[in-house]
mmCIF file of C-alpha atoms in Angstrom:
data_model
loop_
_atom_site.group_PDB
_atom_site.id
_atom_site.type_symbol
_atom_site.label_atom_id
_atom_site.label_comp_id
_atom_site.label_asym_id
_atom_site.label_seq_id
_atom_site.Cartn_x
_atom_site.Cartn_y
_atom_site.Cartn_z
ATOM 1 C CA UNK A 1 0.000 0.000 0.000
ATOM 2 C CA UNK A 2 1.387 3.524 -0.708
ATOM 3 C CA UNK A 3 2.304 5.770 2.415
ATOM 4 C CA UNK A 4 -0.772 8.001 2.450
ATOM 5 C CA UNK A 5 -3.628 5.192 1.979
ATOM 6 C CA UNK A 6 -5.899 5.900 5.348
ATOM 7 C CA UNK A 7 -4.534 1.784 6.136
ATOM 8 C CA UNK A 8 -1.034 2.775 6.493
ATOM 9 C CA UNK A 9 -2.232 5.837 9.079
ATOM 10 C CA UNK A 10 -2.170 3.845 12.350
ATOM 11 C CA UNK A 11 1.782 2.326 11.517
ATOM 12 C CA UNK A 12 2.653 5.819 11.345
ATOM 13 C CA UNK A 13 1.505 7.005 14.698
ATOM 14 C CA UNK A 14 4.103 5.468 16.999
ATOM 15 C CA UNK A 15 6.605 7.460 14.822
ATOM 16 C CA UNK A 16 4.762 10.358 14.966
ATOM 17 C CA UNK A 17 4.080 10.395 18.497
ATOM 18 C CA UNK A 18 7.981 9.816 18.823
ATOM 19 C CA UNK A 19 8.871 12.827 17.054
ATOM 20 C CA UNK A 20 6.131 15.129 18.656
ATOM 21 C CA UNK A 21 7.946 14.168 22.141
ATOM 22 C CA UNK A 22 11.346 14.232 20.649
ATOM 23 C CA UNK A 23 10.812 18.136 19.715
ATOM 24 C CA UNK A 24 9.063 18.838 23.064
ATOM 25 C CA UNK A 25 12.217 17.493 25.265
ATOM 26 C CA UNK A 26 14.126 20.024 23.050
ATOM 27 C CA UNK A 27 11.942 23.096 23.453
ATOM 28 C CA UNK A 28 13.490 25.444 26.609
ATOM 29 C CA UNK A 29 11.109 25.204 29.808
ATOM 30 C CA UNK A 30 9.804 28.195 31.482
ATOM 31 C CA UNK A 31 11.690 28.190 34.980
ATOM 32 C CA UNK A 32 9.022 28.674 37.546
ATOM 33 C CA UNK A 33 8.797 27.867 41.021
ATOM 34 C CA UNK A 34 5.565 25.826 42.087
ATOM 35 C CA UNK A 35 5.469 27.749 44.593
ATOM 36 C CA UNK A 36 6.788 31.130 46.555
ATOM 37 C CA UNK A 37 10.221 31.536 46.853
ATOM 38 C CA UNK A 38 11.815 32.083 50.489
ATOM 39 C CA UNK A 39 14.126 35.338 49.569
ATOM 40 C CA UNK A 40 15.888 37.395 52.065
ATOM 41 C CA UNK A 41 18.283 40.445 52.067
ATOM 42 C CA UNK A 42 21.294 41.525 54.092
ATOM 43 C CA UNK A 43 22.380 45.229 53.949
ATOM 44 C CA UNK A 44 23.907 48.391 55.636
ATOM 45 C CA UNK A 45 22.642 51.498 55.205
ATOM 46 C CA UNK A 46 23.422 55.418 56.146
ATOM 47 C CA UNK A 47 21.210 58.465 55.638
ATOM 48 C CA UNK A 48 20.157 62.203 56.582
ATOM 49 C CA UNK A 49 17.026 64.036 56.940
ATOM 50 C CA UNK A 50 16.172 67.715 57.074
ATOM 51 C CA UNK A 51 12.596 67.726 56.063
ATOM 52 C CA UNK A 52 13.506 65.736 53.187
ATOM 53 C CA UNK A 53 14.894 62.294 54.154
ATOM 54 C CA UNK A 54 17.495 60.080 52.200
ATOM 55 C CA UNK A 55 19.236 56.938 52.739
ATOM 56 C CA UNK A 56 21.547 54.744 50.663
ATOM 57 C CA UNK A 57 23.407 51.159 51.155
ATOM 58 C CA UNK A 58 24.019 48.287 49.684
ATOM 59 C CA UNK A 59 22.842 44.170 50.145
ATOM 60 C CA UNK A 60 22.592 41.028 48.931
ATOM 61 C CA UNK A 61 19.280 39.225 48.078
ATOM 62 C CA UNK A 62 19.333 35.460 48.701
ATOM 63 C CA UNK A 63 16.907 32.846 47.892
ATOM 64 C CA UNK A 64 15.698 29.036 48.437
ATOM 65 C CA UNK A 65 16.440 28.263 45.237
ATOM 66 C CA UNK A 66 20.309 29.344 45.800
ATOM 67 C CA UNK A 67 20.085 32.371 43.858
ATOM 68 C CA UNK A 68 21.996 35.344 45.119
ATOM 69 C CA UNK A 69 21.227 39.264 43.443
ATOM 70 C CA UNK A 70 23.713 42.112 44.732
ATOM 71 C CA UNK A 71 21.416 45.399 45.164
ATOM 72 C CA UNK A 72 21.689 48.938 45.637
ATOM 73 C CA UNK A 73 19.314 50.380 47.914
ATOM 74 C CA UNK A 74 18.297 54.252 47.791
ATOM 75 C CA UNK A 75 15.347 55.707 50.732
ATOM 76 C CA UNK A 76 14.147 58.860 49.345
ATOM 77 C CA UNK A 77 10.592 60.874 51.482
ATOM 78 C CA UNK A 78 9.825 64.101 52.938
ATOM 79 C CA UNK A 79 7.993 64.687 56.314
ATOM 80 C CA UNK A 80 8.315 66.546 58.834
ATOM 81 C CA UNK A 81 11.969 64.705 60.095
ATOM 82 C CA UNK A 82 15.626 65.566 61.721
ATOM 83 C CA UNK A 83 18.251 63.023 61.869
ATOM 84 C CA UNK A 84 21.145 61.295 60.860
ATOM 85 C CA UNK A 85 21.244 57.433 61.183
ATOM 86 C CA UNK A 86 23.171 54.231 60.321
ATOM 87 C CA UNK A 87 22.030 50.911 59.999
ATOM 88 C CA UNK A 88 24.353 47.840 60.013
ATOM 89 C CA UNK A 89 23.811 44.167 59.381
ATOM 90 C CA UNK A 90 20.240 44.789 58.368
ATOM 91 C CA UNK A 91 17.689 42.318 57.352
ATOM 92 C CA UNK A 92 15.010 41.926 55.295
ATOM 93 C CA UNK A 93 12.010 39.047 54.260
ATOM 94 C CA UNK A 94 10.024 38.992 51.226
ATOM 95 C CA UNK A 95 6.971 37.288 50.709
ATOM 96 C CA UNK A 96 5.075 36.951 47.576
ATOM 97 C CA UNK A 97 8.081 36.201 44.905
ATOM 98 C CA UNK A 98 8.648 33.463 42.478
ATOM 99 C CA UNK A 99 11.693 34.933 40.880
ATOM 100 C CA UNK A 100 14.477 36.238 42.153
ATOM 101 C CA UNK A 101 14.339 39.415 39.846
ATOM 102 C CA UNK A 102 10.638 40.469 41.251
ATOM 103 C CA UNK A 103 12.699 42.035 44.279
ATOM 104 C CA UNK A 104 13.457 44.856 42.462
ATOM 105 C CA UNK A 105 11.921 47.858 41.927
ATOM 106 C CA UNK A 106 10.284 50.948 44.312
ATOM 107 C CA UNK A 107 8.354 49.698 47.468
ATOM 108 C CA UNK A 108 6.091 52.508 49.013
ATOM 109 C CA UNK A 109 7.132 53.133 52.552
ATOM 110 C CA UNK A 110 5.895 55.362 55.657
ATOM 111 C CA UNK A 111 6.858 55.642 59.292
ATOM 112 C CA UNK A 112 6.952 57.217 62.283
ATOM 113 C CA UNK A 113 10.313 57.225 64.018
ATOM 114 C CA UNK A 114 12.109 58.830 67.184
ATOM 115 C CA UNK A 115 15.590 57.595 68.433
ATOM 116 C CA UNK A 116 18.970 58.764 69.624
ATOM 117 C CA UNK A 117 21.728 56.888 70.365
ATOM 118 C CA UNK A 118 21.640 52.655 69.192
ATOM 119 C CA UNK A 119 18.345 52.070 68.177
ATOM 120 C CA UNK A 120 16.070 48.824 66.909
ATOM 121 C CA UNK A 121 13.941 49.509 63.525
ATOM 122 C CA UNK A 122 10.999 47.354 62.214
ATOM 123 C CA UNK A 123 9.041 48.604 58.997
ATOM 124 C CA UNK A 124 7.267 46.686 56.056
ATOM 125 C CA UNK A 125 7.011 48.067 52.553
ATOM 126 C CA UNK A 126 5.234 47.191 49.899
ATOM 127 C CA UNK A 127 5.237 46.885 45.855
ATOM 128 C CA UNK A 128 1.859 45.509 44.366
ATOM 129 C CA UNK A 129 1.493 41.858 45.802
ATOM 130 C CA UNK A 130 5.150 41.620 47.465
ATOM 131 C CA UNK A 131 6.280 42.537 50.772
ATOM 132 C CA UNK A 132 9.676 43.148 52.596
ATOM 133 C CA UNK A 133 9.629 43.304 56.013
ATOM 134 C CA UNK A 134 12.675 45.213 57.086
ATOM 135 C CA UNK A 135 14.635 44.566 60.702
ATOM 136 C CA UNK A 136 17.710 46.282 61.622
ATOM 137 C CA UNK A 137 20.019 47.849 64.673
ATOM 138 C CA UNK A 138 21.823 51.271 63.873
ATOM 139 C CA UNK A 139 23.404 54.319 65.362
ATOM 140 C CA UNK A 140 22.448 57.913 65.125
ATOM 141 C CA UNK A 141 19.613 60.478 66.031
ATOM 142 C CA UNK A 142 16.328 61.038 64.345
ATOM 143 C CA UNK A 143 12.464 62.481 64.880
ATOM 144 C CA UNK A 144 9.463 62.684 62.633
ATOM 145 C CA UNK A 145 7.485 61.337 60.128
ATOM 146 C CA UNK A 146 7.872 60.647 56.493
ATOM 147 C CA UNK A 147 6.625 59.566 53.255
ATOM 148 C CA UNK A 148 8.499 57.994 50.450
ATOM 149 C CA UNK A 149 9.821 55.057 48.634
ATOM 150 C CA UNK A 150 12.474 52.612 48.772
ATOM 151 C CA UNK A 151 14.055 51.489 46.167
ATOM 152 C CA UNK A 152 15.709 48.208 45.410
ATOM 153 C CA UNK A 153 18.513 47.846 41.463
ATOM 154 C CA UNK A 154 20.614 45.699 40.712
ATOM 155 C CA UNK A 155 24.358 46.467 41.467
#
């Protein structure tokens, strides 16, 4: 019987089949966790504020998956705030990412603060559907309120 008599069809299939999960091994897969990634970041920080309030440092985000993404952070708000502060061996959690690279970006942030001397700091900022919950122990003086945004890029 020639190749393309409807008799010959069901022979073929096995090869087809074959070749249809041949090419699919090939194709590149989408790397996606099944689930949320468990991401944290170390950093040091230093800052001013005279009304308008700014902080810069630097960190490293690691994650579950062994992934590891150097960052620059910048704090930038205005309020009604004094100071000058430090903040050394900080920490930070995320919640809500499933790749490393969903870290960065501008979180909206707000606080009150008041502290002279060593302090302890606790704040949570957000950007859409992640969080970071920020922890850290510093030195300096400070008083007020602000608004403003910080600000995680890649180094």
């Amino acid at each position: 019987m020639p190749p393309s008599s409807p008799a010959s069809l069901p022979s073929l299939m096995p090869w087809v089949l074959g070749l249809v999960l041949l090419v699919g091994s090939l194709s590149p897969t989408i790397a996606r966790a099944d689930g949320p990634l468990d991401c944290k970041l170390r950093f040091n920080m230093q800052g001013w504020s005279v009304f308008y309030k700014t902080a810069e440092g630097e960190g490293t985000v690691t994650c579950s998956n062994g992934e590891r993404l150097p960052v620059r952070i910048t704090s930038r708000g205005g309020g009604i705030t004094f100071g000058k502060s430090s903040i050394d061996n900080g920490r930070g959690e995320f919640s809500g990412i499933y790749n490393i690279r969903e870290v960065l970006g501008g979180y909206a942030a707000a606080e009150a603060h008041a502290g002279a001397g060593k302090s302890s700091k606790a704040q949570v900022v957000t950007k859409g559907s992640v969080s970071l919950a920020l922890t850290g122990t510093g030195s300096g003086w400070d008083i007020g309120v602000s608004i403003g945004n910080f600000v995680l890029s890649e180094r």
